[in-house]
mmCIF file of C-alpha atoms and ligand atoms in Angstrom:
data_model
loop_
_atom_site.group_PDB
_atom_site.id
_atom_site.type_symbol
_atom_site.label_atom_id
_atom_site.label_comp_id
_atom_site.label_asym_id
_atom_site.label_seq_id
_atom_site.Cartn_x
_atom_site.Cartn_y
_atom_site.Cartn_z
ATOM 1 C CA UNK A 1 -21.790 -3.661 22.778
ATOM 2 C CA UNK A 2 -19.149 -6.029 24.131
ATOM 3 C CA UNK A 3 -15.730 -6.297 22.518
ATOM 4 C CA UNK A 4 -15.517 -8.170 19.224
ATOM 5 C CA UNK A 5 -12.381 -10.126 18.361
ATOM 6 C CA UNK A 6 -11.868 -10.479 14.617
ATOM 7 C CA UNK A 7 -9.309 -12.846 13.100
ATOM 8 C CA UNK A 8 -7.912 -11.252 9.906
ATOM 9 C CA UNK A 9 -6.201 -13.229 7.140
ATOM 10 C CA UNK A 10 -4.214 -11.633 4.288
ATOM 11 C CA UNK A 11 -2.529 -13.440 1.350
ATOM 12 C CA UNK A 12 -2.918 -11.107 -1.648
ATOM 13 C CA UNK A 13 0.737 -10.865 -2.647
ATOM 14 C CA UNK A 14 3.976 -12.015 -1.018
ATOM 15 C CA UNK A 15 3.195 -11.874 2.712
ATOM 16 C CA UNK A 16 1.153 -14.514 4.537
ATOM 17 C CA UNK A 17 -0.404 -12.650 7.443
ATOM 18 C CA UNK A 18 -2.864 -13.219 10.277
ATOM 19 C CA UNK A 19 -3.890 -10.947 13.136
ATOM 20 C CA UNK A 20 -6.454 -10.548 15.881
ATOM 21 C CA UNK A 21 -7.922 -7.060 16.317
ATOM 22 C CA UNK A 22 -10.312 -6.051 19.097
ATOM 23 C CA UNK A 23 -13.292 -3.931 18.025
ATOM 24 C CA UNK A 24 -11.415 -2.334 15.104
ATOM 25 C CA UNK A 25 -9.276 -0.372 17.529
ATOM 26 C CA UNK A 26 -6.650 -2.564 19.226
ATOM 27 C CA UNK A 27 -4.088 -4.885 17.650
ATOM 28 C CA UNK A 28 -3.993 -7.947 19.907
ATOM 29 C CA UNK A 29 -1.634 -9.910 17.652
ATOM 30 C CA UNK A 30 -0.110 -9.336 14.227
ATOM 31 C CA UNK A 31 1.940 -12.047 12.501
ATOM 32 C CA UNK A 32 3.509 -11.584 9.049
ATOM 33 C CA UNK A 33 5.512 -14.300 7.239
ATOM 34 C CA UNK A 34 7.445 -12.633 4.450
ATOM 35 C CA UNK A 35 8.355 -14.450 1.228
ATOM 36 C CA UNK A 36 11.111 -12.013 0.298
ATOM 37 C CA UNK A 37 13.817 -14.708 0.358
ATOM 38 C CA UNK A 38 11.784 -16.852 -2.093
ATOM 39 C CA UNK A 39 11.266 -14.083 -4.652
ATOM 40 C CA UNK A 40 14.598 -12.252 -4.230
ATOM 41 C CA UNK A 41 16.530 -14.300 -6.839
ATOM 42 C CA UNK A 42 13.882 -13.356 -9.456
ATOM 43 C CA UNK A 43 13.858 -9.616 -8.678
ATOM 44 C CA UNK A 44 10.076 -9.621 -8.207
ATOM 45 C CA UNK A 45 7.102 -11.688 -7.026
ATOM 46 C CA UNK A 46 6.625 -14.985 -8.936
ATOM 47 C CA UNK A 47 2.878 -15.763 -8.653
ATOM 48 C CA UNK A 48 3.194 -19.589 -8.612
ATOM 49 C CA UNK A 49 5.846 -19.454 -5.904
ATOM 50 C CA UNK A 50 3.712 -17.012 -3.900
ATOM 51 C CA UNK A 51 0.740 -19.449 -3.865
ATOM 52 C CA UNK A 52 2.995 -22.331 -2.843
ATOM 53 C CA UNK A 53 4.532 -20.320 0.003
ATOM 54 C CA UNK A 54 1.092 -19.182 1.229
ATOM 55 C CA UNK A 55 -0.031 -22.828 1.334
ATOM 56 C CA UNK A 56 2.992 -23.675 3.446
ATOM 57 C CA UNK A 57 2.595 -20.747 5.825
ATOM 58 C CA UNK A 58 -1.129 -20.152 6.260
ATOM 59 C CA UNK A 59 -1.883 -22.688 9.028
ATOM 60 C CA UNK A 60 1.151 -21.917 11.246
ATOM 61 C CA UNK A 61 0.688 -18.154 10.757
ATOM 62 C CA UNK A 62 -2.988 -18.247 11.806
ATOM 63 C CA UNK A 63 -2.129 -20.496 14.766
ATOM 64 C CA UNK A 64 0.621 -18.096 15.846
ATOM 65 C CA UNK A 65 -1.725 -15.086 15.608
ATOM 66 C CA UNK A 66 -4.359 -16.821 17.759
ATOM 67 C CA UNK A 67 -1.780 -18.014 20.304
ATOM 68 C CA UNK A 68 -0.180 -14.552 20.616
ATOM 69 C CA UNK A 69 -3.620 -13.068 21.152
ATOM 70 C CA UNK A 70 -4.537 -15.639 23.811
ATOM 71 C CA UNK A 71 -7.476 -16.658 21.595
ATOM 72 C CA UNK A 72 -8.605 -19.940 20.079
ATOM 73 C CA UNK A 73 -10.354 -20.835 16.828
ATOM 74 C CA UNK A 74 -13.651 -20.954 18.662
ATOM 75 C CA UNK A 75 -13.223 -17.838 20.818
ATOM 76 C CA UNK A 76 -12.952 -15.284 17.967
ATOM 77 C CA UNK A 77 -16.176 -13.573 16.878
ATOM 78 C CA UNK A 78 -15.606 -13.459 13.119
ATOM 79 C CA UNK A 79 -13.126 -14.291 10.376
ATOM 80 C CA UNK A 80 -12.098 -11.624 7.858
ATOM 81 C CA UNK A 81 -10.131 -12.265 4.700
ATOM 82 C CA UNK A 82 -8.769 -10.262 1.755
ATOM 83 C CA UNK A 83 -10.937 -10.828 -1.342
ATOM 84 C CA UNK A 84 -8.795 -8.718 -3.733
ATOM 85 C CA UNK A 85 -7.180 -6.982 -5.472
ATOM 86 C CA UNK A 86 -4.084 -9.147 -5.731
ATOM 87 C CA UNK A 87 -2.727 -12.348 -7.275
ATOM 88 C CA UNK A 88 -5.680 -14.722 -7.838
ATOM 89 C CA UNK A 89 -3.840 -17.891 -6.769
ATOM 90 C CA UNK A 90 -2.395 -16.200 -3.682
ATOM 91 C CA UNK A 91 -5.780 -14.738 -2.651
ATOM 92 C CA UNK A 92 -7.438 -18.142 -3.026
ATOM 93 C CA UNK A 93 -5.200 -19.701 -0.376
ATOM 94 C CA UNK A 94 -6.359 -17.227 2.284
ATOM 95 C CA UNK A 95 -9.987 -17.273 1.116
ATOM 96 C CA UNK A 96 -10.238 -21.072 1.023
ATOM 97 C CA UNK A 97 -8.765 -21.386 4.499
ATOM 98 C CA UNK A 98 -10.974 -18.605 5.894
ATOM 99 C CA UNK A 99 -14.086 -20.207 4.379
ATOM 100 C CA UNK A 100 -13.176 -23.613 5.818
ATOM 101 C CA UNK A 101 -12.692 -22.069 9.277
ATOM 102 C CA UNK A 102 -15.933 -20.070 9.093
ATOM 103 C CA UNK A 103 -17.878 -23.131 7.953
ATOM 104 C CA UNK A 104 -16.377 -25.532 10.490
ATOM 105 C CA UNK A 105 -16.646 -23.079 13.397
ATOM 106 C CA UNK A 106 -19.972 -21.551 12.325
ATOM 107 C CA UNK A 107 -18.552 -18.009 12.486
ATOM 108 C CA UNK A 108 -19.400 -14.988 10.329
ATOM 109 C CA UNK A 109 -17.092 -14.573 7.321
ATOM 110 C CA UNK A 110 -16.225 -11.051 6.145
ATOM 111 C CA UNK A 111 -14.646 -10.257 2.745
ATOM 112 C CA UNK A 112 -12.358 -7.211 2.748
ATOM 113 C CA UNK A 113 -10.878 -5.163 -0.096
ATOM 114 C CA UNK A 114 -7.091 -5.012 0.383
ATOM 115 C CA UNK A 115 -7.036 -1.268 -0.426
ATOM 116 C CA UNK A 116 -9.715 -0.579 2.186
ATOM 117 C CA UNK A 117 -7.476 -2.541 4.558
ATOM 118 C CA UNK A 118 -4.592 -0.126 3.922
ATOM 119 C CA UNK A 119 -6.912 2.829 4.687
ATOM 120 C CA UNK A 120 -8.112 1.187 7.909
ATOM 121 C CA UNK A 121 -4.518 0.635 9.043
ATOM 122 C CA UNK A 122 -4.456 4.414 9.589
ATOM 123 C CA UNK A 123 -7.809 4.494 11.405
ATOM 124 C CA UNK A 124 -6.884 1.522 13.577
ATOM 125 C CA UNK A 125 -3.738 3.186 14.869
ATOM 126 C CA UNK A 126 -5.405 6.562 15.340
ATOM 127 C CA UNK A 127 -8.057 4.846 17.488
ATOM 128 C CA UNK A 128 -5.303 3.061 19.409
ATOM 129 C CA UNK A 129 -3.851 6.500 20.184
ATOM 130 C CA UNK A 130 -7.276 7.654 21.377
ATOM 131 C CA UNK A 131 -8.068 9.771 18.307
ATOM 132 C CA UNK A 132 -11.670 8.860 17.452
ATOM 133 C CA UNK A 133 -12.451 12.135 15.788
ATOM 134 C CA UNK A 134 -11.331 12.147 12.157
ATOM 135 C CA UNK A 135 -12.609 15.189 10.243
ATOM 136 C CA UNK A 136 -14.312 14.635 6.883
ATOM 137 C CA UNK A 137 -13.904 14.731 3.957
ATOM 138 C CA UNK A 138 -10.900 12.398 4.075
ATOM 139 C CA UNK A 139 -8.518 11.977 1.147
ATOM 140 C CA UNK A 140 -6.536 8.713 1.188
ATOM 141 C CA UNK A 141 -3.429 8.112 -0.922
ATOM 142 C CA UNK A 142 -2.892 4.341 -1.143
ATOM 143 C CA UNK A 143 0.596 3.912 -2.532
ATOM 144 C CA UNK A 144 2.106 0.425 -2.774
ATOM 145 C CA UNK A 145 3.724 -2.089 -5.109
ATOM 146 C CA UNK A 146 0.524 -2.620 -7.071
ATOM 147 C CA UNK A 147 -1.396 0.630 -6.548
ATOM 148 C CA UNK A 148 -1.176 4.386 -6.541
ATOM 149 C CA UNK A 149 -4.748 5.467 -5.842
ATOM 150 C CA UNK A 150 -6.430 8.562 -4.442
ATOM 151 C CA UNK A 151 -9.766 7.992 -2.711
ATOM 152 C CA UNK A 152 -12.279 10.381 -1.232
ATOM 153 C CA UNK A 153 -13.540 8.466 1.798
ATOM 154 C CA UNK A 154 -16.870 9.035 3.527
ATOM 155 C CA UNK A 155 -18.446 7.470 6.591
ATOM 156 C CA UNK A 156 -22.234 7.113 6.323
ATOM 157 C CA UNK A 157 -24.242 5.223 8.967
ATOM 158 C CA UNK A 158 -21.144 3.401 10.192
ATOM 159 C CA UNK A 159 -20.248 2.181 6.712
ATOM 160 C CA UNK A 160 -17.413 3.521 4.579
ATOM 161 C CA UNK A 161 -17.720 4.483 0.914
ATOM 162 C CA UNK A 162 -14.925 5.489 -1.449
ATOM 163 C CA UNK A 163 -14.684 7.493 -4.640
ATOM 164 C CA UNK A 164 -11.555 7.094 -6.734
ATOM 165 C CA UNK A 165 -10.335 10.493 -7.944
ATOM 166 C CA UNK A 166 -6.939 9.398 -9.273
ATOM 167 C CA UNK A 167 -4.812 6.394 -10.024
ATOM 168 C CA UNK A 168 -1.653 5.485 -11.879
ATOM 169 C CA UNK A 169 -1.947 5.230 -15.633
ATOM 170 C CA UNK A 170 0.964 2.771 -15.805
ATOM 171 C CA UNK A 171 3.398 1.678 -13.060
ATOM 172 C CA UNK A 172 2.573 2.020 -9.375
ATOM 173 C CA UNK A 173 5.058 4.077 -7.338
ATOM 174 C CA UNK A 174 6.293 0.980 -5.427
ATOM 175 C CA UNK A 175 6.708 -0.835 -8.727
ATOM 176 C CA UNK A 176 8.955 2.023 -9.923
ATOM 177 C CA UNK A 177 11.064 1.672 -6.734
ATOM 178 C CA UNK A 178 11.317 -2.101 -7.317
ATOM 179 C CA UNK A 179 12.128 -1.836 -11.037
ATOM 180 C CA UNK A 180 14.761 0.878 -10.569
ATOM 181 C CA UNK A 181 16.409 -1.099 -7.743
ATOM 182 C CA UNK A 182 16.511 -4.150 -10.009
ATOM 183 C CA UNK A 183 17.880 -2.058 -12.881
ATOM 184 C CA UNK A 184 20.668 -0.779 -10.599
ATOM 185 C CA UNK A 185 21.553 -4.313 -9.398
ATOM 186 C CA UNK A 186 20.295 -3.696 -5.845
ATOM 187 C CA UNK A 187 17.833 -6.597 -5.432
ATOM 188 C CA UNK A 188 14.249 -6.928 -4.215
ATOM 189 C CA UNK A 189 12.132 -5.297 -2.829
ATOM 190 C CA UNK A 190 13.595 -2.012 -4.000
ATOM 191 C CA UNK A 191 11.648 0.443 -1.826
ATOM 192 C CA UNK A 192 13.359 -0.185 1.527
ATOM 193 C CA UNK A 193 16.831 -0.415 -0.114
ATOM 194 C CA UNK A 194 16.409 2.889 -1.980
ATOM 195 C CA UNK A 195 14.915 4.496 1.171
ATOM 196 C CA UNK A 196 18.060 3.529 3.117
ATOM 197 C CA UNK A 197 20.572 4.531 0.415
ATOM 198 C CA UNK A 198 19.010 7.838 -0.711
ATOM 199 C CA UNK A 199 20.378 9.912 2.235
ATOM 200 C CA UNK A 200 23.922 9.158 0.971
ATOM 201 C CA UNK A 201 23.389 10.878 -2.408
ATOM 202 C CA UNK A 202 22.583 14.379 -3.638
ATOM 203 C CA UNK A 203 18.901 14.504 -4.672
ATOM 204 C CA UNK A 204 19.620 17.453 -6.977
ATOM 205 C CA UNK A 205 22.440 15.724 -8.888
ATOM 206 C CA UNK A 206 20.287 14.165 -11.642
ATOM 207 C CA UNK A 207 17.328 16.007 -13.169
ATOM 208 C CA UNK A 208 14.209 14.033 -14.099
ATOM 209 C CA UNK A 209 11.322 15.486 -16.096
ATOM 210 C CA UNK A 210 8.080 15.510 -14.085
ATOM 211 C CA UNK A 211 5.465 13.022 -15.308
ATOM 212 C CA UNK A 212 3.490 14.376 -18.230
ATOM 213 C CA UNK A 213 -0.093 13.707 -17.154
ATOM 214 C CA UNK A 214 -2.981 15.789 -18.356
ATOM 215 C CA UNK A 215 -4.676 16.871 -15.148
ATOM 216 C CA UNK A 216 -7.880 18.199 -16.628
ATOM 217 C CA UNK A 217 -9.260 14.817 -17.599
ATOM 218 C CA UNK A 218 -12.919 14.617 -16.699
ATOM 219 C CA UNK A 219 -13.508 10.940 -17.378
ATOM 220 C CA UNK A 220 -13.401 10.250 -13.681
ATOM 221 C CA UNK A 221 -16.367 12.408 -12.821
ATOM 222 C CA UNK A 222 -18.753 11.242 -15.549
ATOM 223 C CA UNK A 223 -20.642 8.911 -13.260
ATOM 224 C CA UNK A 224 -20.776 10.939 -10.116
ATOM 225 C CA UNK A 225 -24.117 10.998 -8.351
ATOM 226 C CA UNK A 226 -24.105 14.753 -8.416
ATOM 227 C CA UNK A 227 -24.636 14.710 -12.192
ATOM 228 C CA UNK A 228 -27.424 12.192 -12.210
ATOM 229 C CA UNK A 229 -29.338 14.023 -9.497
ATOM 230 C CA UNK A 230 -29.404 17.436 -11.132
ATOM 231 C CA UNK A 231 -28.888 18.864 -14.548
ATOM 232 C CA UNK A 232 -26.006 21.213 -13.744
ATOM 233 C CA UNK A 233 -23.075 20.947 -16.131
ATOM 234 C CA UNK A 234 -20.234 18.644 -14.978
ATOM 235 C CA UNK A 235 -18.273 20.307 -12.171
ATOM 236 C CA UNK A 236 -14.749 21.149 -13.315
ATOM 237 C CA UNK A 237 -13.000 18.985 -10.728
ATOM 238 C CA UNK A 238 -10.008 17.410 -12.440
ATOM 239 C CA UNK A 239 -8.823 13.849 -12.035
ATOM 240 C CA UNK A 240 -5.480 13.426 -10.354
ATOM 241 C CA UNK A 241 -3.715 10.613 -12.142
ATOM 242 C CA UNK A 242 -0.111 9.483 -11.709
ATOM 243 C CA UNK A 243 2.450 7.973 -14.092
ATOM 244 C CA UNK A 244 5.766 6.382 -13.135
ATOM 245 C CA UNK A 245 6.911 4.386 -16.139
ATOM 246 C CA UNK A 246 8.592 7.496 -17.629
ATOM 247 C CA UNK A 247 10.954 7.963 -14.702
ATOM 248 C CA UNK A 248 11.984 4.307 -14.855
ATOM 249 C CA UNK A 249 12.864 4.798 -18.556
ATOM 250 C CA UNK A 250 14.740 8.009 -17.674
ATOM 251 C CA UNK A 251 16.851 6.069 -15.131
ATOM 252 C CA UNK A 252 17.564 3.429 -17.794
ATOM 253 C CA UNK A 253 18.644 6.130 -20.282
ATOM 254 C CA UNK A 254 20.885 7.700 -17.630
ATOM 255 C CA UNK A 255 22.511 4.295 -16.988
ATOM 256 C CA UNK A 256 23.140 3.776 -20.726
ATOM 257 C CA UNK A 257 24.371 7.330 -21.361
ATOM 258 C CA UNK A 258 26.817 7.176 -18.449
ATOM 259 C CA UNK A 259 28.222 3.693 -19.159
ATOM 260 C CA UNK A 260 27.082 2.260 -15.805
ATOM 261 C CA UNK A 261 26.219 -1.272 -17.045
ATOM 262 C CA UNK A 262 29.422 -3.104 -16.092
ATOM 263 C CA UNK A 263 29.435 -1.660 -12.551
ATOM 264 C CA UNK A 264 25.756 -2.634 -12.114
ATOM 265 C CA UNK A 265 26.445 -6.214 -13.177
ATOM 266 C CA UNK A 266 29.399 -6.430 -10.762
ATOM 267 C CA UNK A 267 27.216 -5.057 -7.932
ATOM 268 C CA UNK A 268 24.396 -7.478 -8.696
ATOM 269 C CA UNK A 269 26.801 -10.461 -8.595
ATOM 270 C CA UNK A 270 28.523 -9.277 -5.410
ATOM 271 C CA UNK A 271 25.233 -8.657 -3.567
ATOM 272 C CA UNK A 272 23.738 -12.043 -4.552
ATOM 273 C CA UNK A 273 26.663 -13.693 -2.771
ATOM 274 C CA UNK A 274 25.722 -11.977 0.522
ATOM 275 C CA UNK A 275 22.761 -13.835 2.143
ATOM 276 C CA UNK A 276 21.138 -10.814 3.836
ATOM 277 C CA UNK A 277 22.940 -7.665 2.688
ATOM 278 C CA UNK A 278 23.084 -4.840 5.237
ATOM 279 C CA UNK A 279 23.288 -1.096 4.561
ATOM 280 C CA UNK A 280 27.129 -1.247 4.789
ATOM 281 C CA UNK A 281 27.184 -3.965 2.104
ATOM 282 C CA UNK A 282 25.040 -1.886 -0.262
ATOM 283 C CA UNK A 283 27.150 1.207 0.412
ATOM 284 C CA UNK A 284 30.390 -0.723 -0.164
ATOM 285 C CA UNK A 285 29.119 -1.694 -3.630
ATOM 286 C CA UNK A 286 27.658 1.683 -4.693
ATOM 287 C CA UNK A 287 29.827 4.471 -6.161
ATOM 288 C CA UNK A 288 28.874 8.105 -5.446
ATOM 289 C CA UNK A 289 27.314 8.605 -8.888
ATOM 290 C CA UNK A 290 24.919 5.684 -8.257
ATOM 291 C CA UNK A 291 23.994 7.100 -4.835
ATOM 292 C CA UNK A 292 23.259 10.484 -6.471
ATOM 293 C CA UNK A 293 21.053 8.736 -9.028
ATOM 294 C CA UNK A 294 19.178 6.866 -6.258
ATOM 295 C CA UNK A 295 18.644 10.045 -4.214
ATOM 296 C CA UNK A 296 17.478 11.996 -7.276
ATOM 297 C CA UNK A 297 15.076 9.230 -8.316
ATOM 298 C CA UNK A 298 13.525 9.028 -4.839
ATOM 299 C CA UNK A 299 13.200 12.822 -4.607
ATOM 300 C CA UNK A 300 11.448 12.961 -8.007
ATOM 301 C CA UNK A 301 8.895 10.289 -7.013
ATOM 302 C CA UNK A 302 8.294 11.848 -3.587
ATOM 303 C CA UNK A 303 7.763 15.364 -4.956
ATOM 304 C CA UNK A 304 5.379 14.065 -7.606
ATOM 305 C CA UNK A 305 3.299 12.042 -5.103
ATOM 306 C CA UNK A 306 3.133 14.920 -2.643
ATOM 307 C CA UNK A 307 2.321 17.672 -5.153
ATOM 308 C CA UNK A 308 -0.425 15.722 -6.944
ATOM 309 C CA UNK A 309 -1.988 14.588 -3.680
ATOM 310 C CA UNK A 310 -1.994 18.099 -2.228
ATOM 311 C CA UNK A 311 -3.474 19.484 -5.473
ATOM 312 C CA UNK A 312 -6.304 16.931 -5.128
ATOM 313 C CA UNK A 313 -6.720 17.875 -1.461
ATOM 314 C CA UNK A 314 -7.159 21.530 -2.483
ATOM 315 C CA UNK A 315 -9.575 20.827 -5.311
ATOM 316 C CA UNK A 316 -11.802 18.705 -3.055
ATOM 317 C CA UNK A 317 -11.416 20.919 0.024
ATOM 318 C CA UNK A 318 -10.533 17.972 2.175
ATOM 319 C CA UNK A 319 -10.120 18.134 5.951
ATOM 320 C CA UNK A 320 -7.831 15.162 6.609
ATOM 321 C CA UNK A 321 -5.190 13.333 4.603
ATOM 322 C CA UNK A 322 -4.260 9.648 4.980
ATOM 323 C CA UNK A 323 -1.115 8.259 3.329
ATOM 324 C CA UNK A 324 -0.877 4.463 3.429
ATOM 325 C CA UNK A 325 0.453 1.335 1.635
ATOM 326 C CA UNK A 326 3.990 -0.048 1.390
ATOM 327 C CA UNK A 327 5.525 3.136 -0.044
ATOM 328 C CA UNK A 328 4.095 5.115 2.908
ATOM 329 C CA UNK A 329 6.923 3.494 4.906
ATOM 330 C CA UNK A 330 9.342 5.734 2.959
ATOM 331 C CA UNK A 331 10.987 8.245 5.293
ATOM 332 C CA UNK A 332 11.463 11.024 2.759
ATOM 333 C CA UNK A 333 7.822 10.681 1.657
ATOM 334 C CA UNK A 334 6.608 10.969 5.255
ATOM 335 C CA UNK A 335 8.835 13.943 6.020
ATOM 336 C CA UNK A 336 7.849 15.802 2.847
ATOM 337 C CA UNK A 337 4.125 15.157 3.362
ATOM 338 C CA UNK A 338 4.390 16.291 6.983
ATOM 339 C CA UNK A 339 6.227 19.496 6.050
ATOM 340 C CA UNK A 340 4.003 20.411 3.096
ATOM 341 C CA UNK A 341 0.724 19.502 4.796
ATOM 342 C CA UNK A 342 1.736 21.465 7.927
ATOM 343 C CA UNK A 343 2.292 24.568 5.760
ATOM 344 C CA UNK A 344 -1.314 24.258 4.636
ATOM 345 C CA UNK A 345 -2.712 23.367 8.059
ATOM 346 C CA UNK A 346 -3.844 19.980 6.779
ATOM 347 C CA UNK A 347 -3.670 17.065 9.267
ATOM 348 C CA UNK A 348 -1.854 14.089 7.694
ATOM 349 C CA UNK A 349 -1.879 10.578 9.191
ATOM 350 C CA UNK A 350 0.245 7.535 8.296
ATOM 351 C CA UNK A 351 0.194 4.015 9.712
ATOM 352 C CA UNK A 352 3.284 3.065 11.736
ATOM 353 C CA UNK A 353 5.934 1.666 9.384
ATOM 354 C CA UNK A 354 5.123 -2.017 10.177
ATOM 355 C CA UNK A 355 1.426 -1.436 9.412
ATOM 356 C CA UNK A 356 2.224 0.468 6.177
ATOM 357 C CA UNK A 357 3.238 -2.688 4.318
ATOM 358 C CA UNK A 358 0.916 -5.692 3.924
ATOM 359 C CA UNK A 359 -0.473 -7.133 7.164
ATOM 360 C CA UNK A 360 -3.684 -8.720 8.431
ATOM 361 C CA UNK A 361 -4.408 -6.306 11.295
ATOM 362 C CA UNK A 362 -5.608 -3.818 8.671
ATOM 363 C CA UNK A 363 -7.937 -6.491 7.220
ATOM 364 C CA UNK A 364 -9.430 -7.287 10.643
ATOM 365 C CA UNK A 365 -9.837 -3.544 11.330
ATOM 366 C CA UNK A 366 -11.574 -2.865 7.994
ATOM 367 C CA UNK A 367 -13.903 -5.793 8.730
ATOM 368 C CA UNK A 368 -15.174 -4.294 11.995
ATOM 369 C CA UNK A 369 -17.784 -1.870 10.523
ATOM 370 C CA UNK A 370 -18.983 -4.743 8.295
ATOM 371 C CA UNK A 371 -19.214 -6.977 11.384
ATOM 372 C CA UNK A 372 -21.358 -4.359 13.148
ATOM 373 C CA UNK A 373 -23.705 -4.051 10.166
ATOM 374 C CA UNK A 374 -23.722 -7.855 9.628
ATOM 375 C CA UNK A 375 -22.353 -7.374 6.118
ATOM 376 C CA UNK A 376 -21.154 -10.982 5.865
ATOM 377 C CA UNK A 377 -19.803 -12.766 2.790
ATOM 378 C CA UNK A 378 -21.630 -15.794 1.366
ATOM 379 C CA UNK A 379 -19.609 -19.018 1.503
ATOM 380 C CA UNK A 380 -19.478 -19.104 -2.325
ATOM 381 C CA UNK A 381 -17.668 -15.765 -2.761
ATOM 382 C CA UNK A 382 -14.387 -15.921 -4.642
ATOM 383 C CA UNK A 383 -11.107 -14.096 -5.165
ATOM 384 C CA UNK A 384 -11.248 -10.982 -7.360
ATOM 385 C CA UNK A 385 -7.812 -10.106 -8.711
ATOM 386 C CA UNK A 386 -9.035 -6.711 -9.969
ATOM 387 C CA UNK A 387 -11.515 -5.885 -7.181
ATOM 388 C CA UNK A 388 -12.502 -2.190 -7.268
ATOM 389 C CA UNK A 389 -12.922 -0.137 -4.078
ATOM 390 C CA UNK A 390 -16.187 1.831 -3.826
HETATM 391 O O1 KG4 B 401 1.559 -2.558 0.499
HETATM 392 P P1 KG4 B 401 2.658 -3.474 0.109
HETATM 393 O O2 KG4 B 401 3.361 -4.253 1.191
HETATM 394 O O3 KG4 B 401 2.165 -4.516 -0.958
HETATM 395 C C1 KG4 B 401 1.281 -4.153 -1.981
HETATM 396 O O4 KG4 B 401 0.055 -4.088 -1.708
HETATM 397 O O5 KG4 B 401 1.805 -3.874 -3.093
HETATM 398 O O6 KG4 B 401 3.720 -2.603 -0.706
HETATM 399 C C2 KG4 B 401 4.902 -3.158 -1.189
HETATM 400 C C3 KG4 B 401 5.641 -2.082 -1.972
HETATM 401 C C4 KG4 B 401 6.888 -2.577 -2.697
HETATM 402 O O7 KG4 B 401 6.889 -2.038 -3.995
HETATM 403 C C5 KG4 B 401 8.021 -2.001 -1.863
HETATM 404 O O8 KG4 B 401 9.201 -1.745 -2.609
HETATM 405 C C6 KG4 B 401 7.393 -0.711 -1.362
HETATM 406 O O9 KG4 B 401 6.061 -1.040 -1.072
HETATM 407 N N1 KG4 B 401 8.062 -0.232 -0.146
HETATM 408 C C7 KG4 B 401 8.711 0.941 -0.065
HETATM 409 C C8 KG4 B 401 9.261 1.009 1.247
HETATM 410 N N2 KG4 B 401 8.906 -0.129 1.917
HETATM 411 C C9 KG4 B 401 8.161 -0.878 1.056
HETATM 412 N N3 KG4 B 401 8.881 1.914 -0.969
HETATM 413 C C10 KG4 B 401 9.619 2.995 -0.601
HETATM 414 N N4 KG4 B 401 10.190 3.124 0.625
HETATM 415 C C11 KG4 B 401 10.039 2.158 1.571
HETATM 416 N N5 KG4 B 401 10.595 2.284 2.768
HETATM 417 ZN ZN1 ZN B 402 -0.783 -3.748 0.022
#
């Protein structure tokens, strides 16, 4: 089959993104317009502002992606767009534009789950490196601002299926990074700031209790095919859920108990006056105790993510591990996964750091198997804020 050029469009949260990917394996262009400056004063994403910014950016971003790829509206073979999960108003901007393009140009339209996109960011880059031979079963940890999910991924007849074997019961890991950064007066988004500051503190200085999650919770396996097809008792494979609201509360208690409030307020004010604070600016406004707290917080989250994921990998006897989503950009998380997985002889793959956070190349890549099997979306499909990945 000849090469297929898919235009991907992503607008689920606070990045307006468009990309052209060739045959699910080569990024031809990848444009991301970030809204960080818009949301920064509020310490988090404001949904109404996100929709407004997407409306402003969508046309120029798509044009830029086509131009960089040397393509035109009419030369691409299909249009892929994120259907969900995400902010409904933000998703609708991308979906409405993608539908209009598909209708006007008479091109196939492909709806993609954002979480499947994150998983395909890994596959896309492995194919780019020439690795076409991923061993199954695959376990994928999708860890971002909105999600902390573990999926068992299977490839059957060129189409991917997913079984969720764990998710967060409360805050996502990225959300914990963002909330703790806000609590410490560091600004938004918290993940990259904490990632950069953590090496300057002692990760053993502050002790955090590990999340109290009951692992042997069998709700997640009630509906598995295996049970409906034979009468064997339920296999004792536990669910691997996460919980990060406790650690955020523990940081808050530490702040209160150590009288850190006034210094945090001073830091917040000082940093808001700097248009684009650099690492030196953050360091100049953080005392050593705060840096220890940041390092200890990051270490606690990283160890929890790694240990639960590896426990799931053992229980399901998986052959390959994918770690993806915004938090997968975290350097300590990558290093710890690499070290621990190597000890167990388990291959672990991450997207490059730019493809870890939201982008449209991953959406165009995830659309490719659907393009091959002509799994097109009807023109009346809509945004699904809580879309489940199966
Ligand atoms: O995948 P993503 O761009 O958007 C969602 O789908 O949520 O992830 C954004 C999240 C934010 O919470 C951000 O703080 C976090 O990923 N993040 C990081 C890093 N870079 C982004 N967390 C830890 N370390 C990083 N380097
Ligand atoms: Zn994402």
